mmCIF file of C-alpha atoms in Angstrom:
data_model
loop_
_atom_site.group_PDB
_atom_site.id
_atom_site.type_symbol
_atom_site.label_atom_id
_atom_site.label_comp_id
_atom_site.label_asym_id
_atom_site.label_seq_id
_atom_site.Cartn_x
_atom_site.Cartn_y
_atom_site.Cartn_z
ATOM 1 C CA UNK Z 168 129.687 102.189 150.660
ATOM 2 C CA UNK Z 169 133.023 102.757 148.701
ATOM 3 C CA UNK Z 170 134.500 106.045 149.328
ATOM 4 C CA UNK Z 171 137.150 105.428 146.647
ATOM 5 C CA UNK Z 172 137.312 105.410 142.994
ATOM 6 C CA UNK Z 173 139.342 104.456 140.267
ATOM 7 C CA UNK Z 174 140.992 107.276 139.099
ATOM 8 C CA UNK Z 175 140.911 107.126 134.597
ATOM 9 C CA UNK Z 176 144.244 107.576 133.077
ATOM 10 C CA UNK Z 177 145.731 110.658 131.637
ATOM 11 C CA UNK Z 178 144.044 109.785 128.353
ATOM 12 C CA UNK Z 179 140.879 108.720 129.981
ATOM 13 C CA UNK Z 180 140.493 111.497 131.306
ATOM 14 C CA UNK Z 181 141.324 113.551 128.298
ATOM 15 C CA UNK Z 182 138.867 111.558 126.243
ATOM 16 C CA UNK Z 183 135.976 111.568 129.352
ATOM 17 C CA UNK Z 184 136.995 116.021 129.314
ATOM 18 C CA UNK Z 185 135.915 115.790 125.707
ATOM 19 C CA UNK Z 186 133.227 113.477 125.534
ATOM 20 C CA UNK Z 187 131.453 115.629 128.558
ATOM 21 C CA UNK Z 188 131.568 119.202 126.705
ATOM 22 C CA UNK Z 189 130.488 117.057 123.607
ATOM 23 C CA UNK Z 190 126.901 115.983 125.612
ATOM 24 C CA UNK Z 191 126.737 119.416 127.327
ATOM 25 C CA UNK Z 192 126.687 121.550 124.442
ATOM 26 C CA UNK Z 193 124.802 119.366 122.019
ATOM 27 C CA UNK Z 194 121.483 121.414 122.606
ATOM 28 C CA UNK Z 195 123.401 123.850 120.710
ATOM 29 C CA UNK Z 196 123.585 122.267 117.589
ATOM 30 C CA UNK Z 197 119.825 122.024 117.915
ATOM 31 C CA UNK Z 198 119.258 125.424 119.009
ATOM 32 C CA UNK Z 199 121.780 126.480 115.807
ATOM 33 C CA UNK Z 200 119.642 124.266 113.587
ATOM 34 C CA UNK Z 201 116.278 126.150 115.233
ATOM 35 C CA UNK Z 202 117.867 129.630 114.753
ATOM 36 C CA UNK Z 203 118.350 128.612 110.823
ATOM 37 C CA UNK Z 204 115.440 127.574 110.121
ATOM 38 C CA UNK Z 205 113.609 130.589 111.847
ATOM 39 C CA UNK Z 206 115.950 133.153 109.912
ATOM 40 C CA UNK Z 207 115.487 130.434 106.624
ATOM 41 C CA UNK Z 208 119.042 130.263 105.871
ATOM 42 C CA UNK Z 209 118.289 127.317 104.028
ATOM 43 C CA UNK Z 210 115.845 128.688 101.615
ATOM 44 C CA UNK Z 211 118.383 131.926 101.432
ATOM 45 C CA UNK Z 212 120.977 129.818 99.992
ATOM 46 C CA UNK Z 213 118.539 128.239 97.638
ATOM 47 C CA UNK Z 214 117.606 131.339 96.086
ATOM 48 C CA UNK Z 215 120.838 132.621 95.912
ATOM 49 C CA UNK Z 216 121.918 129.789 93.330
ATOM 50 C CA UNK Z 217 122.971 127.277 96.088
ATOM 51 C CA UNK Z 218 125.982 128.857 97.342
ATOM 52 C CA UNK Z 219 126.777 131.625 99.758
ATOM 53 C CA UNK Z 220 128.969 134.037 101.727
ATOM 54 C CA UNK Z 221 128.301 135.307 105.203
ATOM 55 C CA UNK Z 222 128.099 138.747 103.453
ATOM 56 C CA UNK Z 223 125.442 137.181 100.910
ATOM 57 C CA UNK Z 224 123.490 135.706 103.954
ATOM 58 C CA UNK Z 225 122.990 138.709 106.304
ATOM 59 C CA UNK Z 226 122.467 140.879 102.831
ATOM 60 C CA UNK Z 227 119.173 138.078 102.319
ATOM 61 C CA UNK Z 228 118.351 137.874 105.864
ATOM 62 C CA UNK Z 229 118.396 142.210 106.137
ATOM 63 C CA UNK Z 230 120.756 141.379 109.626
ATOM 64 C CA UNK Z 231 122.496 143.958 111.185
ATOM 65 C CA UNK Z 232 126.203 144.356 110.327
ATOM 66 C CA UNK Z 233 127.068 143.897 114.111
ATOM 67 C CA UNK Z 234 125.395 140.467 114.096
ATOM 68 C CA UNK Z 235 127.891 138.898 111.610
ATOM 69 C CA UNK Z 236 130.626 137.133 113.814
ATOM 70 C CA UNK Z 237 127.959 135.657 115.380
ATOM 71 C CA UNK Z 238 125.975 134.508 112.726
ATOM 72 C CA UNK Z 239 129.643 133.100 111.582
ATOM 73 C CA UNK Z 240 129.977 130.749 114.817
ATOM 74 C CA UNK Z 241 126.194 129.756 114.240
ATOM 75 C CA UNK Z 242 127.508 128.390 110.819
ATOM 76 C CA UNK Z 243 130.505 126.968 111.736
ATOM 77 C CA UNK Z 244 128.258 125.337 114.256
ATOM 78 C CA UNK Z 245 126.082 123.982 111.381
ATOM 79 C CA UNK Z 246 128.569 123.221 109.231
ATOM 80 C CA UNK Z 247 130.295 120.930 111.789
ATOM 81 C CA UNK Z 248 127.187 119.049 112.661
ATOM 82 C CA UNK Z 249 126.502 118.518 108.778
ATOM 83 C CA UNK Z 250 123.761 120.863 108.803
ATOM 84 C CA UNK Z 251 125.686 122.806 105.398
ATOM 85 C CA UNK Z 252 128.869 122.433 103.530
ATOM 86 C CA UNK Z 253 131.659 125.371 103.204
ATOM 87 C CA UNK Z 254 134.211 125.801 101.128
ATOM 88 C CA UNK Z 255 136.839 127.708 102.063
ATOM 89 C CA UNK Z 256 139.945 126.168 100.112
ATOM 90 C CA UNK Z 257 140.917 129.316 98.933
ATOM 91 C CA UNK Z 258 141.568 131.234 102.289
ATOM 92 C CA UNK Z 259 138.806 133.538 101.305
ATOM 93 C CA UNK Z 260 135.510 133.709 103.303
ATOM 94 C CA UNK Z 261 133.681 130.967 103.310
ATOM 95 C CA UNK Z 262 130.844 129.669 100.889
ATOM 96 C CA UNK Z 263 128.104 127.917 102.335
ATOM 97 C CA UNK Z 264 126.289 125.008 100.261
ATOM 98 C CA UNK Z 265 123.076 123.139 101.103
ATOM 99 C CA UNK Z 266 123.834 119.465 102.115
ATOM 100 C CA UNK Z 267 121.022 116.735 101.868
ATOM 101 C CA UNK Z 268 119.979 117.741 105.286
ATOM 102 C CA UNK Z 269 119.120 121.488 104.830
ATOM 103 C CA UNK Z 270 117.742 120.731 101.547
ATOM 104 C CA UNK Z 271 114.790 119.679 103.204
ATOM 105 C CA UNK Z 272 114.406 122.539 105.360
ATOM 106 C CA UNK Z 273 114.236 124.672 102.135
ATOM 107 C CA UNK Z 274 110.889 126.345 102.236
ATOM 108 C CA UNK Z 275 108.488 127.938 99.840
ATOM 109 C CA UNK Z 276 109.050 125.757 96.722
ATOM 110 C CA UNK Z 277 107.269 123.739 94.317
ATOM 111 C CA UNK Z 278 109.048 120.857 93.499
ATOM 112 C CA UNK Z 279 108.000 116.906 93.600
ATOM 113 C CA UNK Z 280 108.472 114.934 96.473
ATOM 114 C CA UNK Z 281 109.887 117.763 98.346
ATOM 115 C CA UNK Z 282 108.542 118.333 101.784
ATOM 116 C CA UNK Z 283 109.843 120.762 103.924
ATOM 117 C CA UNK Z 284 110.823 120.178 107.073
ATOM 118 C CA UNK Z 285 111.070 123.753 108.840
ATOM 119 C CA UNK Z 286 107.918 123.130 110.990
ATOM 120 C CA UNK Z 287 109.179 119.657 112.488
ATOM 121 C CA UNK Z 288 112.139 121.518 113.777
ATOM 122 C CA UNK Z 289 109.957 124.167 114.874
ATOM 123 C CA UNK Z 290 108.067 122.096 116.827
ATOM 124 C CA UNK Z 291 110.486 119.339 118.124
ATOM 125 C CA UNK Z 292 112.636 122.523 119.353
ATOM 126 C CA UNK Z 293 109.730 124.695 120.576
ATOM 127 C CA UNK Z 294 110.382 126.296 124.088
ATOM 128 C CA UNK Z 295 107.476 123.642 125.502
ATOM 129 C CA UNK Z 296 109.146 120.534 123.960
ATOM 130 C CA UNK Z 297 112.480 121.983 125.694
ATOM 131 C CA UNK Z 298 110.990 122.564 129.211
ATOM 132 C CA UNK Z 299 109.207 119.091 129.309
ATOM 133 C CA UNK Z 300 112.936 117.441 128.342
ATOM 134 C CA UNK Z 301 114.372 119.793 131.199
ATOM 135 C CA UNK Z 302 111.878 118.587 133.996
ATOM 136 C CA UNK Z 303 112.941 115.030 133.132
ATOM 137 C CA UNK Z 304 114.628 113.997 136.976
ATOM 138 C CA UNK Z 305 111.314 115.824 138.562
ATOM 139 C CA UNK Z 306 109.212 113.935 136.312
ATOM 140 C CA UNK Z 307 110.550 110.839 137.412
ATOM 141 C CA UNK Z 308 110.695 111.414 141.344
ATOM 142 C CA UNK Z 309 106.604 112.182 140.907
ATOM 143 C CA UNK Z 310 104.972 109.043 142.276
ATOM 144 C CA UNK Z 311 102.652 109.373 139.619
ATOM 145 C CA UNK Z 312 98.865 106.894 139.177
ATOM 146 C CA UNK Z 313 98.323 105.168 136.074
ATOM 147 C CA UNK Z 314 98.337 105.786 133.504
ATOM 148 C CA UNK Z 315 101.629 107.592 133.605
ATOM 149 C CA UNK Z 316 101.371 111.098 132.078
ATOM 150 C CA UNK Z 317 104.306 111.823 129.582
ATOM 151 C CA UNK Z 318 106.787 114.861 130.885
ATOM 152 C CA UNK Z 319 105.051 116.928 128.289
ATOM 153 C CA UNK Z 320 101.720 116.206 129.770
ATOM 154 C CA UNK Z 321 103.135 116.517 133.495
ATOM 155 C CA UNK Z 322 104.086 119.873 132.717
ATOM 156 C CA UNK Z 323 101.370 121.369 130.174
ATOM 157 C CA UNK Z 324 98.623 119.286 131.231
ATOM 158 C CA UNK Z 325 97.648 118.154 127.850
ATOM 159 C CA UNK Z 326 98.995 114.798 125.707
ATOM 160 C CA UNK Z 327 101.167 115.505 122.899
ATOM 161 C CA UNK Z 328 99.397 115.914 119.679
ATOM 162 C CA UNK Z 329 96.035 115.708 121.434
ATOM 163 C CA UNK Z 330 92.391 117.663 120.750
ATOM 164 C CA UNK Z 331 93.118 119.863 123.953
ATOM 165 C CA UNK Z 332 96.372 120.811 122.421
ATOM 166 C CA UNK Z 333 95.164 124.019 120.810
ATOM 167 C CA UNK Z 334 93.587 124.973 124.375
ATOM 168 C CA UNK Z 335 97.295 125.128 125.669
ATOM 169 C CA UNK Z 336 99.175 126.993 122.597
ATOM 170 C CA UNK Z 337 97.257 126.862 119.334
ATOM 171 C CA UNK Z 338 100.252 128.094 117.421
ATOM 172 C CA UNK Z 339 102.118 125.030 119.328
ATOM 173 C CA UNK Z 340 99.210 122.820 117.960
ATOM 174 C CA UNK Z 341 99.359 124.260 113.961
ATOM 175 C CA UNK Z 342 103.368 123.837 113.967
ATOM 176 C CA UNK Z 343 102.897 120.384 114.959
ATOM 177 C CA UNK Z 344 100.764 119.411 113.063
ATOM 178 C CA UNK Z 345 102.166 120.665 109.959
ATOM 179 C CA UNK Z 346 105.530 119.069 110.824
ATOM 180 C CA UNK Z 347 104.406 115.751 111.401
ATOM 181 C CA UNK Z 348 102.158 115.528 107.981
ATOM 182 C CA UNK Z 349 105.755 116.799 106.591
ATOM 183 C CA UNK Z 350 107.442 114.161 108.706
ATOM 184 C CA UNK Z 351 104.912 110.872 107.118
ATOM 185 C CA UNK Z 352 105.003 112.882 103.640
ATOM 186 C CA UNK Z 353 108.732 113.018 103.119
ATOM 187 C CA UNK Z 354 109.584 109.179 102.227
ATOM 188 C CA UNK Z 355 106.598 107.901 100.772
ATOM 189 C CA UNK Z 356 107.767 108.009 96.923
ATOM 190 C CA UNK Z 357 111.274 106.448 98.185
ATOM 191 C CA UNK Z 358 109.433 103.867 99.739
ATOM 192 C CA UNK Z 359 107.168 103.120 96.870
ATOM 193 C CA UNK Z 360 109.782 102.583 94.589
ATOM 194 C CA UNK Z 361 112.182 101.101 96.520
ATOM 195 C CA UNK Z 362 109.730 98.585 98.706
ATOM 196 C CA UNK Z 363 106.670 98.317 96.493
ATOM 197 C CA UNK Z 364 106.551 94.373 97.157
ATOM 198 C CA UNK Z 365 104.591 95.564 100.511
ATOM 199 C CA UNK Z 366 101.710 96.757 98.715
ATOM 200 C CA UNK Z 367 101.003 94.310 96.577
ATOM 201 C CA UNK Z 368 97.726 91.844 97.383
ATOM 202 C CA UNK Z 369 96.207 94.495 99.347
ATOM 203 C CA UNK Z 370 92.970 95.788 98.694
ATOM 204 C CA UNK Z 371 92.760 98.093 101.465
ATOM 205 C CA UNK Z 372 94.445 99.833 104.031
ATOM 206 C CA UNK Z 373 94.578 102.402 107.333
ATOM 207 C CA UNK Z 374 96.860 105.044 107.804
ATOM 208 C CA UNK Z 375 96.362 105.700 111.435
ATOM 209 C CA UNK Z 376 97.606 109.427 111.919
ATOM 210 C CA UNK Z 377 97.867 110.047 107.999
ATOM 211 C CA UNK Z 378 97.111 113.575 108.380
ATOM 212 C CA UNK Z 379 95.833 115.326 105.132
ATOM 213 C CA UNK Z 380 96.558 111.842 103.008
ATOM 214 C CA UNK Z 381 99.310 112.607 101.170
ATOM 215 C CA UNK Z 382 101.055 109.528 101.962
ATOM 216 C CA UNK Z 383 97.341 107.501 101.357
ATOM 217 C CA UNK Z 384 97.566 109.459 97.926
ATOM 218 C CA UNK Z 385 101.175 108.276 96.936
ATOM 219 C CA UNK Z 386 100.355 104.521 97.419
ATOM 220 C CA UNK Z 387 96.569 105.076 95.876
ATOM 221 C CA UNK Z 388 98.177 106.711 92.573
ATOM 222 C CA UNK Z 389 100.703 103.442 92.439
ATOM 223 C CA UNK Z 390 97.888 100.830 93.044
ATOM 224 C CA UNK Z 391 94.507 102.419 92.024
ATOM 225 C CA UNK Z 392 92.771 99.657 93.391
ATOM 226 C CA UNK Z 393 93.485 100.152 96.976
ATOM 227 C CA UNK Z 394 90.655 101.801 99.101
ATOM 228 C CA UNK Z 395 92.665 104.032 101.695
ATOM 229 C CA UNK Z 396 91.466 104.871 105.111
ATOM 230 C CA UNK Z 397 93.247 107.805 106.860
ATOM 231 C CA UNK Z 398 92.176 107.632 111.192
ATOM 232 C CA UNK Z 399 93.108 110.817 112.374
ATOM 233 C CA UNK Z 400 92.266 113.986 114.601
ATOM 234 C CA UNK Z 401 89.070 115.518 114.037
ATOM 235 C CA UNK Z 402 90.877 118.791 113.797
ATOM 236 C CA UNK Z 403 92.546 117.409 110.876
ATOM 237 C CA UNK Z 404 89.953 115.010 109.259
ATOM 238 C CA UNK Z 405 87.633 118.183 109.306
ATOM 239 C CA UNK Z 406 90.429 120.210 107.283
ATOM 240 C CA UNK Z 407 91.350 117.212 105.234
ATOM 241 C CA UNK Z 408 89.867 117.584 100.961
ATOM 242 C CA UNK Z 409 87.002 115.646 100.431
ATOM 243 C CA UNK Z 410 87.326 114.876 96.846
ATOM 244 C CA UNK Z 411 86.483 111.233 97.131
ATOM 245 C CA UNK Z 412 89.692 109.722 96.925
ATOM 246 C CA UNK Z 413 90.888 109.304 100.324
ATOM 247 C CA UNK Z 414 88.050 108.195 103.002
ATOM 248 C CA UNK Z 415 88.747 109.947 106.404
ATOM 249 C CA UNK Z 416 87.643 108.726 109.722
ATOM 250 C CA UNK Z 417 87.990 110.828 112.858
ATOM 251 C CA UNK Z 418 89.693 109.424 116.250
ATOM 252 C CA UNK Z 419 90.252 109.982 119.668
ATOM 253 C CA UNK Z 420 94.019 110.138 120.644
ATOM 254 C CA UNK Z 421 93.835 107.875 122.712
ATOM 255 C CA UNK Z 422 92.434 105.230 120.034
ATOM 256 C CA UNK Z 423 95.321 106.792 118.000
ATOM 257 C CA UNK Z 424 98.085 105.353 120.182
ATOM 258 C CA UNK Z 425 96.946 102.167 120.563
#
């Protein structure tokens, strides 16, 4: 075997310097974006008109004053990775803005076709998503039978999104499950206006995994004539409103993934 390498050139290895701390401190742009959402920075700036100092923000958030250079870097962090806009043009302190992306996270308003997204970041960040990622190289040194369990099965011992999920973290399960039905809800009315062709010459469909039917609902109220099916959990068929509209069949996860 070689015991050599080709050693990169001075701007190589400049570039290769960067491009490693980029990778290795990615998770903190996700951990940054977890942290706002959990505080609701997003929904702070909404109800303070849309725009914000740091001052403004650990005022709304009741943070202590010793937190704010940190809650600063978190921001800058943010704001780097398009999360929210500053303005700082005049020297000042910065003013943070809500950019398409952390208008979504906004939470607690009425409004239509807005979906908030706080619980899919909640649960794609939660600390069980993060050790199954971690466990990845063990994961695949396991000589494991088929049918191969996913690293978050391997480690929890339940499927993602599964009945026995609750058994293992029932909070776990409930953010999930919110933020996927969030997830599926948050394009439909783009997608009806902008391919409604799709739709048209059906008199039926299934929404496998539809959750609580909004999505069902959305292409129902553009073509009335359309009997909707939504094949989901039973944990979510039985909470799903029987008002006629939607029909709901429960499923196995395993018929789910098919």
């Amino acid at each position: 075997m070689a015991q050599t390498i080709e050693v990169p050139t001075d701007a190589e290895l400049l570039q290769a310097q960067a491009d490693l701390w980029r990778h290795n401190l990615y998770y903190l742009s996700s951990m940054g974006l977890r942290c706002a959402v959990e505080l609701e920075i997003p929904t702070a700036i909404h109800r303070l008109g849309g725009a914000a100092s740091l001052l403004d923000l650990m005022s709304a958030l009741s943070l202590p004053s010793v937190k704010m250079p940190f809650l600063r870097r978190v921001m800058r962090v943010l704001v780097t990775s398009g999360v929210f806009a500053a303005d700082n043009d005049s020297g000042s302190e910065a003013i943070y803005c809500l950019t398409p992306l952390s208008r979504i996270l906004v939470h607690g308003v009425v409004a239509d076709e807005h979906h908030s997204q706080k619980y899919f970041v909640l649960g794609v960040t939660s600390p069980h998503y993060t050790e199954a990622a971690m466990g990845l190289a063990s994961w695949f040194k396991k000589d494991h039978e088929p049918p191969v369990p996913s690293p978050f099965e391997d480690i929890c011992g339940v499927p993602l999104c599964d009945d026995r999920t609750p058994l293992l973290d029932k909070e776990l399960d409930d953010v999930v499950t919110q933020g996927l039905a969030a997830h599926d809800n948050l394009g439909i009315a783009t997608v009806m206006r902008e391919c409604h062709d799709l739709f048209k010459g059906l008199d039926s469909l299934t929404d496998c995994g539809g959750g609580d039917g909004t999505t069902a609902r959305a292409i129902i109220k553009a073509y009335p004539h359309i009997k909707c099916t939504v094949l989901d959990l039973p944990k979510v068929v039985d909470k799903a409103p029987a008002d006629g509209v939607v029909t709901y069949v429960a499923a196995c996860a395993t018929l789910l993934e098919r």
